[in-house]
Amino acid sequence: MSSTSSTVERAFEAALYATAPGGARAGGARIVDAALDTGASLLAADPAADPELARRGEEFVAAAWRRGWQPADVVRLVRRDLDDVHVRLVSELIRAQARQRQEGSHGPRWAAQLDELAADATATPPRTDRFSYATAVLELYRLLLRLPAIEPLDPPRGTAGRSSRQASHDTRMLTRIRALLAKAEATGFPEEAEALSAKAQELMARHSIDEALLAARTHAKDAPGACRIGIESPYETAKAVLLDAVAGANRCRAVWNEAYGFSTLVGFEPDLEAVELLYTSLLVQATAAMTKAEAAQRAGGRKRTKTFRQSFLAAYAHRIGDRLTAAADGQLPDSDGELLPVLAARDVAVTDETERMFPRTVATRLRGVTDAAGWEQGAAAADRAQVRARPPLR
């Protein structure tokens, strides 16, 4: 064994393998801190060990992929549990590990996550001493080492037979939808936001129906896929309920992983795109409406902002689910002998795939919904949110 490998192994043995998570017993945090100091001191004293240390980090990242994690999942968890320096370190490891891979079997969503990491890599990292750097590396590796196995997400299926013309049409459609929703969120004129959001909803509904009919008519081997959407704190439960409402109205299913801060969305690819776009837009609308309503409450002398916000978002999610379902039903023709069986078959396929991926799920209860004013104003904000297709203003 070389001296550099020996240094890394001894550092790992001290800081990673021979310690339990902090707080496991009295004085556990102090034991872990001392173990990290020991490992960091070994690495700081041997600069020649840096390449081996980086290689081992890439191995930890590859092991995370085998356990079902994706780049965005890992970065999101590191950002939640550690600091900015750890986010930069794990982003560098992910990009380095991706350059070593020869196959491109992970699909477009994976590639998009890597592109996002590359776009965030322009900032110059702060200069630090070797001991602090080694400590941060070991803290990151300790988190990566303890990542559990989660449900793997297969690459999208049923897209191999699509022509370049169809793929180009999909890209243009999603670009238009994103642009419309971005303008709707940014404008200060309610009438303009209404017209923009209505047009976006029209495009999403038509795109989903067109894709379902195309797959049926060409006998394409289309099948449901899955993606993960981060549920950021605070008020994660209410936000997860909002995503579930949007998913249900668009023939998808959402399963929330509370411990790791994401929901897994199961559905056909066009519907997954629509749900992600619409959920993001509605969350922006809900946050803006909640901030405005909370300011009015404070001006009136009220200070229970936490319960107000929780109740506001819970009511918003509950009410928006009813509106989305009604809007989705309104997009279907009164009678269509070809379309309705196709959509029913897709609903069954999504349910079967969800049960295959998650054979054991439990219901989640919303807690802290005790503020009547927050509930009333949240429901009113949901009524004002733009979800239905309406003719654009002349």
Tab-separated table of C-alpha atoms in Angstrom:
chain	number	residue	atom	x	y	z
A	1	MET	CA	0.000	0.000	0.000
A	2	SER	CA	1.379	3.411	-0.959
A	3	SER	CA	1.893	6.144	1.590
A	4	THR	CA	-0.917	8.262	0.108
A	5	SER	CA	-3.395	5.373	0.219
A	6	SER	CA	-2.269	4.641	3.751
A	7	THR	CA	-2.928	8.265	4.750
A	8	VAL	CA	-6.438	8.238	3.292
A	9	GLU	CA	-7.266	4.876	4.844
A	10	ARG	CA	-6.091	5.981	8.273
A	11	ALA	CA	-8.026	9.238	7.985
A	12	PHE	CA	-11.169	7.369	6.937
A	13	GLU	CA	-10.748	4.825	9.697
A	14	ALA	CA	-10.541	7.603	12.259
A	15	ALA	CA	-13.235	9.953	10.913
A	16	LEU	CA	-15.707	7.776	9.005
A	17	TYR	CA	-15.643	4.094	9.811
A	18	ALA	CA	-14.823	4.023	13.524
A	19	THR	CA	-17.362	6.629	14.669
A	20	ALA	CA	-21.088	6.566	15.185
A	21	PRO	CA	-23.306	9.547	14.313
A	22	GLY	CA	-22.934	12.394	16.784
A	23	GLY	CA	-25.165	12.275	19.811
A	24	ALA	CA	-25.578	8.482	19.809
A	25	ARG	CA	-24.493	8.508	23.424
A	26	ALA	CA	-23.346	10.999	26.057
A	27	GLY	CA	-20.445	12.936	24.686
A	28	GLY	CA	-21.016	11.483	21.203
A	29	ALA	CA	-20.694	14.850	19.458
A	30	ARG	CA	-17.335	15.486	21.130
A	31	ILE	CA	-16.110	12.043	20.055
A	32	VAL	CA	-17.090	12.701	16.457
A	33	ASP	CA	-15.465	16.147	16.488
A	34	ALA	CA	-12.229	14.642	17.842
A	35	ALA	CA	-12.353	11.902	15.204
A	36	LEU	CA	-12.810	14.474	12.432
A	37	ASP	CA	-9.891	16.479	13.792
A	38	THR	CA	-7.693	13.382	13.773
A	39	GLY	CA	-8.608	12.459	10.206
A	40	ALA	CA	-8.268	16.043	8.960
A	41	SER	CA	-4.854	16.384	10.572
A	42	LEU	CA	-3.625	13.264	8.774
A	43	LEU	CA	-4.852	14.553	5.400
A	44	ALA	CA	-3.602	18.103	5.931
A	45	ALA	CA	-0.100	16.832	6.651
A	46	ASP	CA	0.096	14.824	3.394
A	47	PRO	CA	-0.678	16.922	0.267
A	48	ALA	CA	0.281	13.957	-1.924
A	49	ALA	CA	-2.870	12.189	-0.696
A	50	ASP	CA	-5.193	14.737	-2.377
A	51	PRO	CA	-5.663	12.833	-5.693
A	52	GLU	CA	-6.489	9.626	-3.843
A	53	LEU	CA	-8.873	11.545	-1.584
A	54	ALA	CA	-10.693	12.931	-4.642
A	55	ARG	CA	-10.841	9.505	-6.281
A	56	ARG	CA	-12.431	8.033	-3.184
A	57	GLY	CA	-14.969	10.851	-3.203
A	58	GLU	CA	-15.959	9.951	-6.757
A	59	GLU	CA	-16.448	6.376	-5.561
A	60	PHE	CA	-18.807	7.592	-2.826
A	61	VAL	CA	-20.787	9.532	-5.440
A	62	ALA	CA	-20.990	6.486	-7.735
A	63	ALA	CA	-22.211	4.418	-4.779
A	64	ALA	CA	-24.969	6.985	-4.192
A	65	TRP	CA	-26.143	6.516	-7.793
A	66	ARG	CA	-26.273	2.741	-7.264
A	67	ARG	CA	-28.467	3.336	-4.211
A	68	GLY	CA	-31.003	5.262	-6.311
A	69	TRP	CA	-29.917	8.873	-5.711
A	70	GLN	CA	-29.563	11.470	-8.460
A	71	PRO	CA	-27.330	14.573	-8.650
A	72	ALA	CA	-30.059	17.053	-7.679
A	73	ASP	CA	-31.110	14.858	-4.731
A	74	VAL	CA	-27.592	14.707	-3.309
A	75	VAL	CA	-26.909	18.418	-3.772
A	76	ARG	CA	-30.240	19.317	-2.181
A	77	LEU	CA	-29.528	17.121	0.862
A	78	VAL	CA	-25.989	18.491	1.262
A	79	ARG	CA	-27.309	22.050	1.044
A	80	ARG	CA	-29.909	21.263	3.723
A	81	ASP	CA	-27.631	19.468	6.199
A	82	LEU	CA	-24.208	21.077	5.628
A	83	ASP	CA	-22.766	24.373	4.331
A	84	ASP	CA	-21.966	26.104	1.057
A	85	VAL	CA	-18.412	24.768	1.029
A	86	HIS	CA	-19.785	21.211	1.083
A	87	VAL	CA	-22.168	22.020	-1.775
A	88	ARG	CA	-19.220	23.186	-3.884
A	89	LEU	CA	-17.235	20.073	-2.996
A	90	VAL	CA	-20.007	17.635	-3.867
A	91	SER	CA	-20.775	19.496	-7.092
A	92	GLU	CA	-17.142	19.149	-8.158
A	93	LEU	CA	-17.180	15.436	-7.320
A	94	ILE	CA	-20.380	14.873	-9.301
A	95	ARG	CA	-19.004	16.662	-12.368
A	96	ALA	CA	-15.705	14.771	-12.129
A	97	GLN	CA	-17.470	11.439	-11.771
A	98	ALA	CA	-19.715	12.238	-14.766
A	99	ARG	CA	-16.648	12.904	-16.929
A	100	GLN	CA	-15.365	9.424	-16.096
A	101	ARG	CA	-18.555	7.680	-17.267
A	102	GLN	CA	-18.573	6.355	-20.813
A	103	GLU	CA	-22.290	5.586	-21.171
A	104	GLY	CA	-25.145	8.101	-21.311
A	105	SER	CA	-27.906	5.870	-19.987
A	106	HIS	CA	-29.353	8.159	-17.342
A	107	GLY	CA	-31.628	10.169	-19.624
A	108	PRO	CA	-32.334	13.859	-20.214
A	109	ARG	CA	-33.352	14.743	-16.664
A	110	TRP	CA	-30.007	13.531	-15.346
A	111	ALA	CA	-28.200	15.511	-18.028
A	112	ALA	CA	-30.199	18.615	-17.133
A	113	GLN	CA	-29.157	18.253	-13.503
A	114	LEU	CA	-25.503	18.063	-14.516
A	115	ASP	CA	-25.934	21.129	-16.721
A	116	GLU	CA	-27.375	23.020	-13.768
A	117	LEU	CA	-24.359	22.081	-11.649
A	118	ALA	CA	-22.050	23.308	-14.396
A	119	ALA	CA	-23.947	26.605	-14.575
A	120	ASP	CA	-23.504	27.111	-10.809
A	121	ALA	CA	-19.753	26.413	-10.926
A	122	THR	CA	-18.718	29.903	-12.032
A	123	ALA	CA	-18.224	31.333	-8.538
A	124	THR	CA	-14.652	31.358	-7.249
A	125	PRO	CA	-14.346	29.193	-4.103
A	126	PRO	CA	-12.955	30.922	-1.017
A	127	ARG	CA	-9.362	30.202	-0.076
A	128	THR	CA	-8.924	28.116	3.049
A	129	ASP	CA	-6.217	26.245	4.941
A	130	ARG	CA	-5.575	22.555	4.410
A	131	PHE	CA	-6.965	21.484	7.768
A	132	SER	CA	-10.306	23.263	7.191
A	133	TYR	CA	-10.504	21.844	3.674
A	134	ALA	CA	-9.830	18.297	4.888
A	135	THR	CA	-12.429	18.685	7.636
A	136	ALA	CA	-15.072	19.771	5.121
A	137	VAL	CA	-14.209	16.857	2.823
A	138	LEU	CA	-14.551	14.324	5.636
A	139	GLU	CA	-17.861	15.849	6.776
A	140	LEU	CA	-19.172	15.504	3.221
A	141	TYR	CA	-17.906	11.945	2.824
A	142	ARG	CA	-19.499	10.981	6.118
A	143	LEU	CA	-22.882	12.127	4.777
A	144	LEU	CA	-22.385	10.348	1.433
A	145	LEU	CA	-21.268	7.151	3.141
A	146	ARG	CA	-24.502	6.974	5.154
A	147	LEU	CA	-26.963	7.628	2.345
A	148	PRO	CA	-29.554	4.826	2.409
A	149	ALA	CA	-30.956	3.035	-0.612
A	150	ILE	CA	-34.032	4.749	-2.102
A	151	GLU	CA	-36.347	3.933	-4.994
A	152	PRO	CA	-34.361	4.075	-8.264
A	153	LEU	CA	-35.784	6.161	-11.097
A	154	ASP	CA	-35.532	4.546	-14.512
A	155	PRO	CA	-34.780	6.693	-17.581
A	156	PRO	CA	-37.893	7.758	-19.529
A	157	ARG	CA	-39.344	4.956	-21.633
A	158	GLY	CA	-41.319	5.145	-24.862
A	159	THR	CA	-39.315	7.993	-26.410
A	160	ALA	CA	-36.975	6.005	-28.632
A	161	GLY	CA	-39.375	5.972	-31.575
A	162	ARG	CA	-40.094	9.690	-31.570
A	163	SER	CA	-39.025	11.623	-34.610
A	164	SER	CA	-36.794	14.674	-34.402
A	165	ARG	CA	-39.761	16.758	-35.562
A	166	GLN	CA	-41.887	15.538	-32.631
A	167	ALA	CA	-39.057	16.158	-30.162
A	168	SER	CA	-38.585	19.666	-31.538
A	169	HIS	CA	-42.303	20.317	-31.160
A	170	ASP	CA	-42.178	19.178	-27.522
A	171	THR	CA	-39.244	21.477	-26.812
A	172	ARG	CA	-40.963	24.484	-28.364
A	173	MET	CA	-44.188	23.748	-26.476
A	174	LEU	CA	-42.475	23.501	-23.085
A	175	THR	CA	-40.461	26.634	-23.809
A	176	ARG	CA	-43.675	28.531	-24.529
A	177	ILE	CA	-45.306	27.221	-21.353
A	178	ARG	CA	-42.329	28.199	-19.199
A	179	ALA	CA	-42.236	31.660	-20.726
A	180	LEU	CA	-45.952	32.217	-20.160
A	181	LEU	CA	-45.792	31.143	-16.508
A	182	ALA	CA	-42.706	33.255	-15.869
A	183	LYS	CA	-44.464	36.318	-17.250
A	184	ALA	CA	-47.592	35.533	-15.232
A	185	GLU	CA	-45.552	35.424	-12.013
A	186	ALA	CA	-43.642	38.609	-12.796
A	187	THR	CA	-46.389	40.920	-13.990
A	188	GLY	CA	-48.030	43.374	-11.648
A	189	PHE	CA	-51.295	43.413	-13.605
A	190	PRO	CA	-53.844	40.741	-12.595
A	191	GLU	CA	-55.583	40.795	-15.983
A	192	GLU	CA	-52.348	40.086	-17.815
A	193	ALA	CA	-51.424	37.318	-15.378
A	194	GLU	CA	-54.861	35.770	-15.894
A	195	ALA	CA	-54.486	35.708	-19.680
A	196	LEU	CA	-50.930	34.328	-19.537
A	197	SER	CA	-51.735	31.605	-17.014
A	198	ALA	CA	-54.863	30.610	-18.922
A	199	LYS	CA	-52.928	30.219	-22.141
A	200	ALA	CA	-50.259	28.136	-20.367
A	201	GLN	CA	-52.943	25.840	-18.934
A	202	GLU	CA	-54.480	25.425	-22.375
A	203	LEU	CA	-51.138	24.425	-23.856
A	204	MET	CA	-50.386	21.941	-21.057
A	205	ALA	CA	-53.758	20.209	-21.331
A	206	ARG	CA	-53.631	19.998	-25.124
A	207	HIS	CA	-50.040	18.757	-25.098
A	208	SER	CA	-50.916	15.944	-22.678
A	209	ILE	CA	-53.932	14.810	-24.730
A	210	ASP	CA	-52.004	14.970	-27.994
A	211	GLU	CA	-49.211	12.849	-26.550
A	212	ALA	CA	-51.652	10.213	-25.259
A	213	LEU	CA	-53.431	9.957	-28.617
A	214	LEU	CA	-50.160	9.843	-30.545
A	215	ALA	CA	-48.872	6.968	-28.415
A	216	ALA	CA	-52.132	5.041	-28.859
A	217	ARG	CA	-52.345	5.559	-32.627
A	218	THR	CA	-48.724	4.591	-33.283
A	219	HIS	CA	-48.809	1.708	-30.784
A	220	ALA	CA	-45.748	3.181	-29.108
A	221	LYS	CA	-44.345	1.282	-26.141
A	222	ASP	CA	-45.016	4.181	-23.836
A	223	ALA	CA	-44.820	3.661	-20.082
A	224	PRO	CA	-44.933	5.833	-16.955
A	225	GLY	CA	-41.732	7.321	-15.626
A	226	ALA	CA	-40.804	9.144	-12.452
A	227	CYS	CA	-38.925	12.201	-11.261
A	228	ARG	CA	-38.225	13.849	-7.934
A	229	ILE	CA	-39.225	17.349	-6.901
A	230	GLY	CA	-37.645	19.013	-3.891
A	231	ILE	CA	-39.973	20.142	-1.098
A	232	GLU	CA	-38.171	22.992	0.607
A	233	SER	CA	-38.697	24.075	4.207
A	234	PRO	CA	-40.542	25.629	5.917
A	235	TYR	CA	-44.098	24.229	5.859
A	236	GLU	CA	-43.029	21.161	3.925
A	237	THR	CA	-46.224	19.195	4.632
A	238	ALA	CA	-48.491	21.854	3.157
A	239	LYS	CA	-46.231	22.172	0.103
A	240	ALA	CA	-46.226	18.394	-0.364
A	241	VAL	CA	-50.036	18.433	-0.225
A	242	LEU	CA	-50.067	21.158	-2.886
A	243	LEU	CA	-47.863	19.046	-5.156
A	244	ASP	CA	-50.109	16.038	-4.549
A	245	ALA	CA	-53.136	18.106	-5.595
A	246	VAL	CA	-51.461	19.277	-8.794
A	247	ALA	CA	-50.303	15.723	-9.559
A	248	GLY	CA	-53.723	14.168	-9.011
A	249	ALA	CA	-55.415	16.623	-11.345
A	250	ASN	CA	-52.877	15.829	-14.085
A	251	ARG	CA	-52.991	12.020	-13.946
A	252	CYS	CA	-49.849	11.653	-11.860
A	253	ARG	CA	-49.154	10.353	-8.360
A	254	ALA	CA	-46.894	11.984	-5.780
A	255	VAL	CA	-45.230	10.146	-2.882
A	256	TRP	CA	-43.524	12.333	-0.275
A	257	ASN	CA	-40.264	11.365	1.436
A	258	GLU	CA	-40.354	13.613	4.483
A	259	ALA	CA	-36.955	12.563	5.840
A	260	TYR	CA	-35.040	13.648	2.734
A	261	GLY	CA	-37.175	16.551	1.549
A	262	PHE	CA	-38.517	15.445	-1.820
A	263	SER	CA	-41.571	13.942	-3.468
A	264	THR	CA	-41.375	11.293	-6.170
A	265	LEU	CA	-43.728	12.060	-9.029
A	266	VAL	CA	-44.972	9.130	-11.136
A	267	GLY	CA	-46.653	9.633	-14.495
A	268	PHE	CA	-46.171	9.883	-18.240
A	269	GLU	CA	-43.474	12.265	-19.382
A	270	PRO	CA	-45.668	15.124	-20.727
A	271	ASP	CA	-47.712	15.076	-17.516
A	272	LEU	CA	-44.597	15.080	-15.328
A	273	GLU	CA	-43.385	18.207	-17.120
A	274	ALA	CA	-46.772	19.893	-16.739
A	275	VAL	CA	-47.051	19.091	-13.025
A	276	GLU	CA	-43.555	20.381	-12.276
A	277	LEU	CA	-44.180	23.632	-14.130
A	278	LEU	CA	-47.641	24.228	-12.680
A	279	TYR	CA	-46.629	23.341	-9.111
A	280	THR	CA	-43.702	25.762	-9.241
A	281	SER	CA	-45.905	28.545	-10.581
A	282	LEU	CA	-48.683	27.988	-8.053
A	283	LEU	CA	-46.172	27.894	-5.202
A	284	VAL	CA	-44.863	31.289	-6.322
A	285	GLN	CA	-48.423	32.623	-6.459
A	286	ALA	CA	-49.251	31.168	-3.039
A	287	THR	CA	-46.122	32.609	-1.416
A	288	ALA	CA	-46.780	36.059	-2.825
A	289	ALA	CA	-50.406	35.977	-1.702
A	290	MET	CA	-49.443	34.697	1.747
A	291	THR	CA	-46.857	37.441	2.238
A	292	LYS	CA	-49.403	40.101	1.318
A	293	ALA	CA	-52.088	38.626	3.578
A	294	GLU	CA	-49.633	38.261	6.457
A	295	ALA	CA	-48.628	41.914	6.167
A	296	ALA	CA	-52.263	42.890	6.495
A	297	GLN	CA	-52.614	40.672	9.563
A	298	ARG	CA	-49.586	42.259	11.200
A	299	ALA	CA	-50.897	45.719	10.428
A	300	GLY	CA	-54.028	44.733	12.322
A	301	GLY	CA	-52.002	43.762	15.397
A	302	ARG	CA	-51.776	39.987	14.920
A	303	LYS	CA	-48.455	38.212	15.510
A	304	ARG	CA	-49.200	34.481	15.106
A	305	THR	CA	-47.422	34.335	11.792
A	306	LYS	CA	-46.349	30.668	11.938
A	307	THR	CA	-49.822	29.233	12.457
A	308	PHE	CA	-51.228	31.757	9.974
A	309	ARG	CA	-48.802	30.645	7.266
A	310	GLN	CA	-49.328	26.949	7.918
A	311	SER	CA	-53.102	27.337	7.800
A	312	PHE	CA	-52.906	29.584	4.735
A	313	LEU	CA	-50.861	27.091	2.711
A	314	ALA	CA	-52.961	24.127	3.861
A	315	ALA	CA	-56.170	25.818	2.748
A	316	TYR	CA	-54.563	26.895	-0.503
A	317	ALA	CA	-53.501	23.329	-1.278
A	318	HIS	CA	-56.912	21.912	-0.366
A	319	ARG	CA	-58.858	24.417	-2.425
A	320	ILE	CA	-56.523	24.390	-5.418
A	321	GLY	CA	-56.933	20.621	-5.646
A	322	ASP	CA	-60.684	21.031	-6.142
A	323	ARG	CA	-60.157	23.744	-8.758
A	324	LEU	CA	-57.524	21.809	-10.664
A	325	THR	CA	-59.661	18.679	-10.803
A	326	ALA	CA	-62.622	20.652	-12.107
A	327	ALA	CA	-60.433	22.413	-14.661
A	328	ALA	CA	-58.910	19.134	-15.849
A	329	ASP	CA	-62.337	17.537	-16.244
A	330	GLY	CA	-63.459	20.551	-18.259
A	331	GLN	CA	-60.740	19.938	-20.845
A	332	LEU	CA	-62.194	16.561	-21.879
A	333	PRO	CA	-64.784	16.312	-24.648
A	334	ASP	CA	-68.281	15.297	-23.568
A	335	SER	CA	-67.907	12.035	-25.464
A	336	ASP	CA	-64.838	10.740	-27.220
A	337	GLY	CA	-64.718	7.034	-27.984
A	338	GLU	CA	-60.988	7.118	-28.694
A	339	LEU	CA	-59.627	9.445	-26.013
A	340	LEU	CA	-61.366	8.289	-22.833
A	341	PRO	CA	-60.205	4.632	-22.983
A	342	VAL	CA	-56.666	5.821	-23.674
A	343	LEU	CA	-56.672	8.095	-20.625
A	344	ALA	CA	-58.233	5.376	-18.454
A	345	ALA	CA	-55.488	2.937	-19.473
A	346	ARG	CA	-52.863	5.536	-18.597
A	347	ASP	CA	-54.422	6.062	-15.163
A	348	VAL	CA	-54.178	2.326	-14.492
A	349	ALA	CA	-50.563	2.230	-15.687
A	350	VAL	CA	-49.584	5.120	-13.392
A	351	THR	CA	-51.275	3.476	-10.398
A	352	ASP	CA	-49.564	0.149	-11.076
A	353	GLU	CA	-46.143	1.798	-11.441
A	354	THR	CA	-46.616	3.750	-8.204
A	355	GLU	CA	-47.545	0.612	-6.299
A	356	ARG	CA	-44.558	-1.214	-7.775
A	357	MET	CA	-42.159	1.529	-6.688
A	358	PHE	CA	-43.816	2.142	-3.320
A	359	PRO	CA	-45.525	-1.034	-2.078
A	360	ARG	CA	-45.813	0.444	1.421
A	361	THR	CA	-47.001	4.026	1.949
A	362	VAL	CA	-48.748	5.785	4.824
A	363	ALA	CA	-51.041	8.788	4.917
A	364	THR	CA	-49.680	12.073	6.286
A	365	ARG	CA	-51.707	14.389	8.501
A	366	LEU	CA	-51.452	18.149	8.350
A	367	ARG	CA	-50.640	19.541	11.785
A	368	GLY	CA	-50.776	23.086	13.050
A	369	VAL	CA	-53.756	24.111	10.912
A	370	THR	CA	-55.494	26.099	13.634
A	371	ASP	CA	-55.680	29.660	12.326
A	372	ALA	CA	-59.151	30.419	10.932
A	373	ALA	CA	-58.067	33.656	9.268
A	374	GLY	CA	-55.154	31.915	7.592
A	375	TRP	CA	-57.449	29.165	6.310
A	376	GLU	CA	-60.014	31.621	4.939
A	377	GLN	CA	-57.442	33.791	3.198
A	378	GLY	CA	-55.588	30.773	1.834
A	379	ALA	CA	-58.792	29.440	0.292
A	380	ALA	CA	-59.533	32.886	-1.169
A	381	ALA	CA	-56.038	33.052	-2.670
A	382	ALA	CA	-56.570	29.642	-4.260
A	383	ASP	CA	-59.783	30.903	-5.812
A	384	ARG	CA	-57.843	33.796	-7.338
A	385	ALA	CA	-55.009	31.587	-8.657
A	386	GLN	CA	-54.977	31.103	-12.418
A	387	VAL	CA	-55.582	27.443	-13.221
A	388	ARG	CA	-58.429	27.334	-15.732
A	389	ALA	CA	-58.313	27.925	-19.429
A	390	ARG	CA	-60.095	31.154	-20.295
A	391	PRO	CA	-60.183	33.202	-23.480
A	392	PRO	CA	-57.341	35.740	-23.511
A	393	LEU	CA	-58.309	39.363	-22.970
A	394	ARG	CA	-58.860	41.389	-26.134
